Coordinates of C-alpha atoms and ligand atoms in Angstrom, one line a residue:
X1 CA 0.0 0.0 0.0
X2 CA 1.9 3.0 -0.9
X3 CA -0.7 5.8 0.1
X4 CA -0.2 6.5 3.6
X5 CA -3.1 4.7 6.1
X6 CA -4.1 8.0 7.1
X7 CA -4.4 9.6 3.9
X8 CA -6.5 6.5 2.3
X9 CA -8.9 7.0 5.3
X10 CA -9.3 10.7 4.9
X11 CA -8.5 11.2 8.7
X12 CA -7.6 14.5 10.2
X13 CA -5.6 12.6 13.0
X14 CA -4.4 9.4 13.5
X15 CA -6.1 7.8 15.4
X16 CA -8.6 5.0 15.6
X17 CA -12.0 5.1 18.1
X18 CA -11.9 1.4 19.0
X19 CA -14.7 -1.0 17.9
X20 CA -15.9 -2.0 21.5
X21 CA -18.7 -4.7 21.1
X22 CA -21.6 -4.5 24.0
X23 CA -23.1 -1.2 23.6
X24 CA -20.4 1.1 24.3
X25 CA -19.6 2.2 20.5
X26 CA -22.9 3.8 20.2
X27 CA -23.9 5.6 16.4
X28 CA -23.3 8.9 18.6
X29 CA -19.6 7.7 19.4
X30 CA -18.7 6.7 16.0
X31 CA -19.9 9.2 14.2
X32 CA -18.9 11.5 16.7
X33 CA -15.4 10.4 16.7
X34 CA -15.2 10.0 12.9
X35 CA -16.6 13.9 12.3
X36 CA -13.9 15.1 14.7
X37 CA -11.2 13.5 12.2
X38 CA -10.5 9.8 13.8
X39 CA -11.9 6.7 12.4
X40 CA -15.1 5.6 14.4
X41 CA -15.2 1.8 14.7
X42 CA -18.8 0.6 15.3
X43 CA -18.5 -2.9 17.9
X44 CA -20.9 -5.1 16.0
X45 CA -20.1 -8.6 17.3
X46 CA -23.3 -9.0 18.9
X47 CA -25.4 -7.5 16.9
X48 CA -27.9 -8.6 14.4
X49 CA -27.5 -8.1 10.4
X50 CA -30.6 -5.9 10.8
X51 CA -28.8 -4.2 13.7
X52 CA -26.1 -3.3 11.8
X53 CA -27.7 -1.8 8.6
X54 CA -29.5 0.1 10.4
X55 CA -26.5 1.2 12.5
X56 CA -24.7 2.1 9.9
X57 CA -27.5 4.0 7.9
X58 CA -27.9 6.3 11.3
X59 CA -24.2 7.1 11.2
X60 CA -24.5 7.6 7.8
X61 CA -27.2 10.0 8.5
X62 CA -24.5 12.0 10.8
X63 CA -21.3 12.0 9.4
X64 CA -20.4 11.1 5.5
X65 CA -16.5 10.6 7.1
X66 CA -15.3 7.2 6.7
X67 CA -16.4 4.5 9.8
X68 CA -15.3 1.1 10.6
X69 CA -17.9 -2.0 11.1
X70 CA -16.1 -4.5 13.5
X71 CA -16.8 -8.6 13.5
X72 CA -14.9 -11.4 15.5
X73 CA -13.5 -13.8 13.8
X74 CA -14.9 -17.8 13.7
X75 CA -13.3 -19.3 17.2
X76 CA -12.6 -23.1 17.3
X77 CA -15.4 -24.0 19.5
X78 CA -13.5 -26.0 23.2
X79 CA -15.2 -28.6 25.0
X80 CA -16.3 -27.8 28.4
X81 CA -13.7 -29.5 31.4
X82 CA -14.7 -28.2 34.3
X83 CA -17.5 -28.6 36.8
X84 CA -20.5 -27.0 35.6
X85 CA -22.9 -27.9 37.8
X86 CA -20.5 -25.5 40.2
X87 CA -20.9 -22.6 37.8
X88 CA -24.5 -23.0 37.6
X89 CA -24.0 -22.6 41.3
X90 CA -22.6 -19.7 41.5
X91 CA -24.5 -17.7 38.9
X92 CA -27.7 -18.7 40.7
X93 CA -26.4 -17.2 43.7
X94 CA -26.2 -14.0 42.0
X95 CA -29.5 -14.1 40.2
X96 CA -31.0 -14.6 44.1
X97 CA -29.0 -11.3 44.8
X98 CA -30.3 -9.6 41.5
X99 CA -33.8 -11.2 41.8
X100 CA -33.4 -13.1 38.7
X101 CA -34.9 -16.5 37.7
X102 CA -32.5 -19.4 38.0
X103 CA -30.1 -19.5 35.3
X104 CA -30.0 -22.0 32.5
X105 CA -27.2 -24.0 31.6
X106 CA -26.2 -22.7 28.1
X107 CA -27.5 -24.9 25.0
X108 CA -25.4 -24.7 21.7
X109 CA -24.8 -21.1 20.5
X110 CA -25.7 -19.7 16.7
X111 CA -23.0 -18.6 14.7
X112 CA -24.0 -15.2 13.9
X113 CA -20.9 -14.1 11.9
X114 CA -22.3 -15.4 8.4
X115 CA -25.4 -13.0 8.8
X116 CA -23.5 -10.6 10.1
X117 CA -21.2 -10.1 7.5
X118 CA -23.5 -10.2 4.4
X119 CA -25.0 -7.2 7.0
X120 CA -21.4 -5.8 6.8
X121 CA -20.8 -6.3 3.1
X122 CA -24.0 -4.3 1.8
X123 CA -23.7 -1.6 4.1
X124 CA -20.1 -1.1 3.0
X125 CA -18.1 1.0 5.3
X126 CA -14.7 2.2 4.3
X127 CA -13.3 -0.5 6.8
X128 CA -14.2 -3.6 8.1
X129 CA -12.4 -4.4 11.0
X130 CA -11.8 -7.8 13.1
X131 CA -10.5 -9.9 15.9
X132 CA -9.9 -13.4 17.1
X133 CA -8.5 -14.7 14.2
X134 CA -8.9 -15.0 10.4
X135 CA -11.4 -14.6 7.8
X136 CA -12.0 -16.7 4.8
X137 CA -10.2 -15.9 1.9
X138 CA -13.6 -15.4 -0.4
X139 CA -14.7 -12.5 2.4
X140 CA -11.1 -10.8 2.4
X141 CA -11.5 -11.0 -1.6
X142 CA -15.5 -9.3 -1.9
X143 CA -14.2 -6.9 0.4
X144 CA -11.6 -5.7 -2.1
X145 CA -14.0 -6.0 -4.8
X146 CA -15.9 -3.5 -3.0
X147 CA -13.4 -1.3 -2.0
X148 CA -13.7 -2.3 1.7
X149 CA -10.0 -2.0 3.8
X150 CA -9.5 -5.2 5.7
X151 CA -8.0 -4.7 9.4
X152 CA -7.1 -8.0 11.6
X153 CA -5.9 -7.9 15.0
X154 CA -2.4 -9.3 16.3
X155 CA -1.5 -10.2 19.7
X156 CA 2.1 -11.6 18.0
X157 CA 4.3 -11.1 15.3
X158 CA 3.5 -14.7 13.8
X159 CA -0.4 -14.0 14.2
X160 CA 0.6 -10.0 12.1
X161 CA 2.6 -12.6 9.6
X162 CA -0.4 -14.7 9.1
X163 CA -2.8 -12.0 8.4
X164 CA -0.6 -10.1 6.3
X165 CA -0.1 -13.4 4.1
X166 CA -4.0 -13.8 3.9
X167 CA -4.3 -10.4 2.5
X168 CA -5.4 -7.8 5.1
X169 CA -4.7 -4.2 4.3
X170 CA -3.7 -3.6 8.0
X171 CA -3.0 -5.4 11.2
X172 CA -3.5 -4.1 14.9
X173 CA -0.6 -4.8 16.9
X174 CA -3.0 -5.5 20.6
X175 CA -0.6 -4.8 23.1
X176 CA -1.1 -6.9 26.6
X177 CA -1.9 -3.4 28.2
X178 CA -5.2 -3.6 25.8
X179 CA -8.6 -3.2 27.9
X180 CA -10.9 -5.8 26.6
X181 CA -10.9 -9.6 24.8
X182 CA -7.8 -10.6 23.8
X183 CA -7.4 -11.6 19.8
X184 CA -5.1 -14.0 20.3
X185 CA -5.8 -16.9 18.1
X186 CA -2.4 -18.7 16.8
X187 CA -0.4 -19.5 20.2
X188 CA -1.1 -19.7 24.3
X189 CA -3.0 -16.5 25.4
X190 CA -0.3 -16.8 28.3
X191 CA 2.6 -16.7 25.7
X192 CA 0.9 -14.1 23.6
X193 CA 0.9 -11.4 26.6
X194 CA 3.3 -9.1 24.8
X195 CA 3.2 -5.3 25.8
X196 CA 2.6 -2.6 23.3
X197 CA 6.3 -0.9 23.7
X198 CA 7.7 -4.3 22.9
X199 CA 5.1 -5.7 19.8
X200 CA 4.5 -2.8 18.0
X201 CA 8.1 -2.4 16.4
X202 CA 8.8 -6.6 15.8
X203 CA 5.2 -6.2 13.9
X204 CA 6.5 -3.3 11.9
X205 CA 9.7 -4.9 11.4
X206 CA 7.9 -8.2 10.2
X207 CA 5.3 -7.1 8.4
X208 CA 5.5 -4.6 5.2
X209 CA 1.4 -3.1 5.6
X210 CA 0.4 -0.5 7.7
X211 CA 0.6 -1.4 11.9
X212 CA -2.5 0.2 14.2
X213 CA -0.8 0.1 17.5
X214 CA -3.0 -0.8 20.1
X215 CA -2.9 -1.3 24.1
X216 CA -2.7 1.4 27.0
X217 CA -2.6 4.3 24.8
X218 CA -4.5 7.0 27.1
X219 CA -3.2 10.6 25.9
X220 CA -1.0 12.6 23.3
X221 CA 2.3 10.9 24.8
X222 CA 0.8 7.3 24.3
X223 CA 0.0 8.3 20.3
X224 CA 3.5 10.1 20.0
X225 CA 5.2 7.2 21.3
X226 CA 3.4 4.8 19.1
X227 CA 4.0 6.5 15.8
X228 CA 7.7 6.9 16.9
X229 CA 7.6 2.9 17.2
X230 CA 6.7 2.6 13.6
X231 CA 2.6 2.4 14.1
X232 CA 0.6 4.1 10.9
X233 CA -2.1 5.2 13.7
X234 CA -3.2 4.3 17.1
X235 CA -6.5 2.9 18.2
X236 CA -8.1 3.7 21.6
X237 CA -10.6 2.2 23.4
X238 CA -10.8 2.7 27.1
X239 CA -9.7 6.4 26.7
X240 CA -13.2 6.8 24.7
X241 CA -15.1 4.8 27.2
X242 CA -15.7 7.9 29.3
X243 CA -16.9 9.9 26.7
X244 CA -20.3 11.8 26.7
X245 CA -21.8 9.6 23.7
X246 CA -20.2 5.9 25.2
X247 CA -22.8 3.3 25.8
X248 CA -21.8 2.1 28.9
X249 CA -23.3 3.0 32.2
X250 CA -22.5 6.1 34.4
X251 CA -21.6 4.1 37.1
X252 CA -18.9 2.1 34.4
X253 CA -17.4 5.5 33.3
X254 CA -17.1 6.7 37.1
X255 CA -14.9 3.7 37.8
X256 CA -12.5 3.8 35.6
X257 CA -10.5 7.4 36.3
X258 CA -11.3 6.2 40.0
X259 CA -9.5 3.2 39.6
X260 CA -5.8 2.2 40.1
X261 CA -3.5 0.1 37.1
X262 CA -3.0 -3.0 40.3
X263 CA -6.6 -3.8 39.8
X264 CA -6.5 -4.6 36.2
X265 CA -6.3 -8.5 35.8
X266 CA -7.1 -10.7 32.3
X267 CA -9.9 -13.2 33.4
X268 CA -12.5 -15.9 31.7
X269 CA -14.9 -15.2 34.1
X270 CA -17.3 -13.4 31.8
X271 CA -16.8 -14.9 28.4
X272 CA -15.0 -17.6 28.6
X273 CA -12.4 -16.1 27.1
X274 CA -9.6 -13.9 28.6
X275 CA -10.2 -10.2 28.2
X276 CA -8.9 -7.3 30.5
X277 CA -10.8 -5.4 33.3
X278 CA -10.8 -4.0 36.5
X279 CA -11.2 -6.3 39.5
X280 CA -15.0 -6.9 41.0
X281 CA -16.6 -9.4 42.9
X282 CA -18.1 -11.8 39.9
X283 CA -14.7 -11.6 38.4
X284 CA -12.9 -13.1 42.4
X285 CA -15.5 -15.1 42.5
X286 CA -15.5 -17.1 39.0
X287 CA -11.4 -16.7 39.1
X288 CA -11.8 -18.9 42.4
X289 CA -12.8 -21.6 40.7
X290 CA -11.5 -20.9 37.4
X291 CA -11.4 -24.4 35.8
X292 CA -15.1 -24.8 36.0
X293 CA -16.1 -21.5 34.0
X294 CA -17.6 -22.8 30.4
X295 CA -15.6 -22.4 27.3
X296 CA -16.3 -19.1 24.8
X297 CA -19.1 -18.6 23.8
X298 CA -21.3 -20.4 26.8
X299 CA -19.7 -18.8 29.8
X300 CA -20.7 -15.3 27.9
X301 CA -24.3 -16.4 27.3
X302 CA -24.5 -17.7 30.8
X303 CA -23.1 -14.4 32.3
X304 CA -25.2 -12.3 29.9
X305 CA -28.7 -11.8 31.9
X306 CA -26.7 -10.9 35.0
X307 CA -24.2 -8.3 32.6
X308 CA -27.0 -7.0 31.7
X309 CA -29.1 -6.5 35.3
X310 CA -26.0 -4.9 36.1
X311 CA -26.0 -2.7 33.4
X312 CA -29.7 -1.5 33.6
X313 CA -29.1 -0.6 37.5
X314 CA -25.0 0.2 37.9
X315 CA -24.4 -2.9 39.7
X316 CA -20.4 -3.0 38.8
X317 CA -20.0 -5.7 41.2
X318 CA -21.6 -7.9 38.0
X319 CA -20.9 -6.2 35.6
X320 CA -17.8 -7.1 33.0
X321 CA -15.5 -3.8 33.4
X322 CA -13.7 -3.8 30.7
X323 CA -10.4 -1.3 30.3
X324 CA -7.0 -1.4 29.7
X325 CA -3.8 -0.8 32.1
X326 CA -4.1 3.1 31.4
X327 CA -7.7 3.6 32.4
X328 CA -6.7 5.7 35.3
X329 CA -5.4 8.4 32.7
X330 CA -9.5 8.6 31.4
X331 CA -11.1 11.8 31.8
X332 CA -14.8 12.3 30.9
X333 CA -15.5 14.9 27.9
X334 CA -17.3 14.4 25.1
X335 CA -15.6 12.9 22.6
X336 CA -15.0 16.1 20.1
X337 CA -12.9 17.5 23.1
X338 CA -11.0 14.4 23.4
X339 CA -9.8 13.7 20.0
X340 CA -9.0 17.9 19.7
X341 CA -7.1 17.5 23.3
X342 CA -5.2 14.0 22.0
X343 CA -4.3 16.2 18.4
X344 CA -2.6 19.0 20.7
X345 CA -1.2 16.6 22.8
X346 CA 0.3 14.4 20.4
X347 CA 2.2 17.7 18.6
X348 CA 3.5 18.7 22.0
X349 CA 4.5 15.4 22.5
X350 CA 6.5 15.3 19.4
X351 CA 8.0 18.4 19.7
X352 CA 8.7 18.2 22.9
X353 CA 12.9 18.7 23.3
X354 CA 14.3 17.4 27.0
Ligands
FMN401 C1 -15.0 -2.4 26.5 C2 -14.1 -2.9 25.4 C3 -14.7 -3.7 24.4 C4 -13.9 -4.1 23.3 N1 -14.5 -4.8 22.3 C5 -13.8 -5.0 21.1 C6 -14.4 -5.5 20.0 O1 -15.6 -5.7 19.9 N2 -13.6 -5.7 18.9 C7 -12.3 -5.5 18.8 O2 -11.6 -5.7 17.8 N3 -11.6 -5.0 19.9 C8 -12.4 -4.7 21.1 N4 -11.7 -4.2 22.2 C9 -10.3 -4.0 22.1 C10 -9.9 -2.7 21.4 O3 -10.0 -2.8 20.1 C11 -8.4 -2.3 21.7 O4 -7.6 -3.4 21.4 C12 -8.2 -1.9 23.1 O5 -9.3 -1.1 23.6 C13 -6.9 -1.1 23.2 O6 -6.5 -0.9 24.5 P1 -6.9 0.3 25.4 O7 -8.3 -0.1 25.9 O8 -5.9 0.3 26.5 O9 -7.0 1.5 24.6 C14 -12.5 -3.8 23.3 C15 -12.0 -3.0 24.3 C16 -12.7 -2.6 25.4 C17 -12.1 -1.7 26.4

């Protein structure tokens, strides 16, 4: 690709408003973030192919800037090892504290990825966006046919080096900093904890298409350092989770510039599936008996009607609080202030002579 990444996008600044699946990317945030001069990235993973048209049509209604629609990636589905019947346990004890019916041990779960792409594919969006793996050659191909840039997420060189050979446009280097699921999807997530400082130049080095360094950037410093490391752009989530237009609740966004980096931990006790959050009770709780939480996707559905009790009344002892290592550095603004602040931070940062 010889036209710059951030040229190609149109962008005023280079920087990427992370595709956050679960409500927090809201049509306000993206198009928000991608009229201020960013790239908006709408979270779509859980949403329907009717969800997502119609998504996209209402930021399309806002903003005619460039936005990102973002997928995950088929996951080999595990066999369950542990002791279910001792999960089931404990989520019933807090459905009993939420006044919830019993909950239900999870049957098979749809794949909802074919739908949702054919959702993706007609409502074109400069970018499509993914994590957790790979997607099928034939997908990676319409998309070019339709002029659709392909981004997969890395949590290693070999997993940049595997995406680059299948024919992705860009790759996010995902630092172990990174608030959220992990992507990793080639080697042990244990193994594949590498931090931002560290990945983002071997994945430059490795790789000859653009790198989106991603993981614990908070502030103009964070960007400065990452385009210094050989990143094209850098893409934030947890510093746009306390924006004005987020999804998430007010009691989410009041933890997270409350909160210290010691009580960030990566646990399965949501999904299944080992993401990054601050420390609560449901996450001590299920991490206490770690080997009995379901493989991805049950342990999410099973969590879900409790997530989502939490959510509806600010309960963040149940809720999943997803952030990355920097999420003391958030500040609450809407998100036009925040991408102006990060653009005059990041030039101070750059000029900055010690
Ligand atoms: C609440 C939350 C939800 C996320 N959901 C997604 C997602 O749906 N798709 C995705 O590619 N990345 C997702 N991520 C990861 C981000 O793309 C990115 O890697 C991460 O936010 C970067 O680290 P930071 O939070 O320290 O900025 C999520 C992150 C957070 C905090």
């Amino acid at each position: 690709m010889a036209t710059p990444l951030i040229e190609l996008l149109k962008l005023d600044h280079p920087i990427i408003q992370a595709p956050m699946a679960g409500g927090a990317t809201t049509v306000e945030l993206v198009s928000e973030a991608s009229k201020a001069g960013a790239l908006g990235s709408l979270g779509a993973a859980y949403l329907s192919g009717e969800q997502i048209e119609a998504a996209a049509s209402a930021i399309r209604a806002r903003t005619d800037r460039p936005f990102a629609i973002n997928l995950f990636a088929p996951v080999p589905q595990e066999a369950a090892t542990g002791d279910g019947a001792r999960m089931l346990a404990l989520m019933a004890r807090y459905h009993a504290q939420l006044g919830l019916p019993a909950p239900q041990a999870p049957g098979p779960q749809a794949d909802p990825l074919p739908e949702q792409l054919e959702a993706t594919l007609r409502a074109r969006p400069a970018v499509l966006s993914f994590a957790f793996g790979r997607l099928p050659a034939a997908t990676l191909a319409r998309c070019r046919e339709l002029g659709i840039l392909t981004i997969g997420t890395a949590t290693t060189v070999r997993e940049a080096q595997v995406l680059e050979q299948d024919g992705v446009d860009a790759v996010v280097a995902q630092g172990a900093e990174a608030g959220g699921h992990r992507s990793t999807f080639l080697d042990a997530f244990e193994t594949s904890m590498i931090g931002t400082l560290a990945l983002v130049p071997q994945v430059a080095d490795a790789v000859s298409i653009p790198v989106i360094a991603s993981g614990g950037i908070m502030d103009g410093r964070g960007i400065a350092a990452a385009l210094a490391l050989g990143a094209d752009l850098a893409q934030m989530g947890t510093a746009f989770l306390t924006t004005d237009e987020c999804g998430i609740s007010d009691a989410y966004k009041a933890v997270l510039p409350a909160s210290r980096s010691e009580q960030s931990r990566v646990t399965r006790a949501f999904s299944g599936r080992p993401a990054r959050g601050i420390a609560n009770a449901f996450m001590r709780d299920a991490d206490a008996i770690a080997a009995d939480i379901l493989p991805y996707p049950l342990q999410n559905a099973l969590t879900r009607p409790m997530r989502t009790a939490g959510g509806k009344s600010g309960n963040i002892n149940v809720l999943s609080l997803w952030a990355g290592q920097g999420a003391p550095l958030a500040r609450r603004e809407t998100t036009a202030n925040l991408i102006q602040r990060l653009a005059r931070e990041t030039e101070a940062a750059r000029t900055r002579r010690n």
